Amino acid sequence: MAEELMKPGEKQLEEIRGYLFDLLDNLNDISVKHEKLLASKGIMPKLAVLLGMITMQRYQIELVMKYYWKQLEETINSMSQLQEIQGELGDVLQDVQKIKELASLAGLQI
């Protein structure tokens, strides 16, 4: 019954939230584990700021997608170029893909 009362795209936004939380957890773990490597490549400062901002706004999915998503995706793409952590980015890349699919279904511009 609750789903009947949802506006178009709200279900997808709720699903995005779950994937976003998982993505943030995985990125935080990687940033702690590989802090020196990410800092030496110039990725860590941007990643740290993005993780902080997105974590503060994590319940406002539209805001996250509008203002932070593109930068986060670019940062993740930079991380995926590093051979030392490529093997640990599988879950991150899956979350990114699922979030993009759901955002498209929800009609969000990213």
CSV table of C-alpha atoms in Angstrom, one decimal:
chain,number,residue,atom,x,y,z
A,1,MET,CA,0.0,0.0,0.0
A,2,ALA,CA,2.8,2.4,0.8
A,3,GLU,CA,4.2,1.9,-2.7
A,4,GLU,CA,0.9,3.1,-4.2
A,5,LEU,CA,1.3,6.4,-2.4
A,6,MET,CA,4.8,7.0,-3.8
A,7,LYS,CA,5.4,9.6,-6.5
A,8,PRO,CA,7.1,8.5,-9.7
A,9,GLY,CA,10.8,7.8,-9.2
A,10,GLU,CA,10.5,7.7,-5.4
A,11,LYS,CA,11.1,3.9,-5.3
A,12,GLN,CA,14.2,4.3,-7.3
A,13,LEU,CA,15.5,7.1,-5.0
A,14,GLU,CA,15.0,4.7,-2.0
A,15,GLU,CA,17.0,2.0,-3.9
A,16,ILE,CA,19.7,4.5,-4.8
A,17,ARG,CA,20.1,5.4,-1.1
A,18,GLY,CA,21.0,1.8,-0.2
A,19,TYR,CA,23.6,1.5,-3.0
A,20,LEU,CA,24.9,5.0,-2.1
A,21,PHE,CA,25.4,3.9,1.5
A,22,ASP,CA,27.3,0.8,0.4
A,23,LEU,CA,29.4,2.9,-2.1
A,24,LEU,CA,30.3,5.3,0.7
A,25,ASP,CA,31.3,2.4,3.0
A,26,ASN,CA,33.5,0.8,0.3
A,27,LEU,CA,35.1,4.0,-0.6
A,28,ASN,CA,35.9,4.9,3.0
A,29,ASP,CA,37.4,1.5,3.5
A,30,ILE,CA,39.6,1.9,0.4
A,31,SER,CA,40.6,5.4,1.3
A,32,VAL,CA,41.8,4.3,4.8
A,33,LYS,CA,43.6,1.2,3.5
A,34,HIS,CA,45.3,3.0,0.6
A,35,GLU,CA,45.6,6.6,2.0
A,36,LYS,CA,49.3,7.0,1.1
A,37,LEU,CA,48.8,5.8,-2.5
A,38,LEU,CA,45.8,7.9,-3.1
A,39,ALA,CA,47.5,11.0,-1.6
A,40,SER,CA,50.6,10.4,-3.7
A,41,LYS,CA,48.5,10.4,-6.8
A,42,GLY,CA,46.6,13.5,-5.8
A,43,ILE,CA,43.2,11.7,-5.4
A,44,MET,CA,42.9,11.6,-1.7
A,45,PRO,CA,42.1,15.3,-1.0
A,46,LYS,CA,39.3,15.4,-3.6
A,47,LEU,CA,38.0,12.0,-2.4
A,48,ALA,CA,38.0,13.0,1.2
A,49,VAL,CA,36.0,16.2,0.5
A,50,LEU,CA,33.5,14.4,-1.7
A,51,LEU,CA,33.0,11.6,0.9
A,52,GLY,CA,32.4,14.2,3.6
A,53,MET,CA,30.0,16.3,1.6
A,54,ILE,CA,28.0,13.3,0.3
A,55,THR,CA,27.9,11.7,3.7
A,56,MET,CA,26.3,14.9,5.1
A,57,GLN,CA,23.8,15.0,2.3
A,58,ARG,CA,23.2,11.2,1.9
A,59,TYR,CA,19.5,11.5,2.7
A,60,GLN,CA,18.9,14.1,-0.1
A,61,ILE,CA,19.6,11.9,-3.1
A,62,GLU,CA,18.6,14.5,-5.7
A,63,LEU,CA,21.1,17.0,-4.2
A,64,VAL,CA,23.9,14.4,-4.2
A,65,MET,CA,23.2,13.4,-7.8
A,66,LYS,CA,22.9,17.1,-8.9
A,67,TYR,CA,26.0,18.5,-7.2
A,68,TYR,CA,28.4,15.7,-6.3
A,69,TRP,CA,27.8,12.6,-8.5
A,70,LYS,CA,29.8,13.6,-11.6
A,71,GLN,CA,32.8,14.6,-9.5
A,72,LEU,CA,32.6,11.4,-7.5
A,73,GLU,CA,32.3,9.3,-10.7
A,74,GLU,CA,35.4,11.1,-12.1
A,75,THR,CA,37.3,10.4,-8.9
A,76,ILE,CA,36.4,6.7,-9.0
A,77,ASN,CA,37.5,6.6,-12.6
A,78,SER,CA,40.9,8.0,-11.6
A,79,MET,CA,41.1,5.4,-8.8
A,80,SER,CA,40.3,2.6,-11.3
A,81,GLN,CA,43.4,3.6,-13.2
A,82,LEU,CA,45.6,2.6,-10.3
A,83,GLN,CA,46.7,-1.0,-10.7
A,84,GLU,CA,47.3,-1.4,-6.9
A,85,ILE,CA,43.6,-1.0,-6.1
A,86,GLN,CA,41.9,-2.2,-9.2
A,87,GLY,CA,41.0,-5.5,-7.6
A,88,GLU,CA,39.3,-3.8,-4.7
A,89,LEU,CA,37.0,-1.6,-6.8
A,90,GLY,CA,34.7,-4.3,-8.1
A,91,ASP,CA,31.9,-3.6,-5.6
A,92,VAL,CA,32.4,0.2,-6.0
A,93,LEU,CA,32.0,-0.1,-9.8
A,94,GLN,CA,28.9,-2.3,-9.4
A,95,ASP,CA,27.3,0.2,-7.0
A,96,VAL,CA,28.1,3.1,-9.4
A,97,GLN,CA,26.5,1.2,-12.3
A,98,LYS,CA,23.4,0.4,-10.3
A,99,ILE,CA,23.1,4.0,-9.1
A,100,LYS,CA,23.3,5.3,-12.6
A,101,GLU,CA,20.7,2.8,-13.8
A,102,LEU,CA,18.3,3.7,-11.0
A,103,ALA,CA,18.9,7.5,-11.5
A,104,SER,CA,18.0,7.1,-15.1
A,105,LEU,CA,14.8,5.3,-14.2
A,106,ALA,CA,13.9,7.9,-11.6
A,107,GLY,CA,14.4,10.6,-14.3
A,108,LEU,CA,17.4,12.3,-12.5
A,109,GLN,CA,19.8,14.3,-14.7
A,110,ILE,CA,23.3,13.3,-14.0
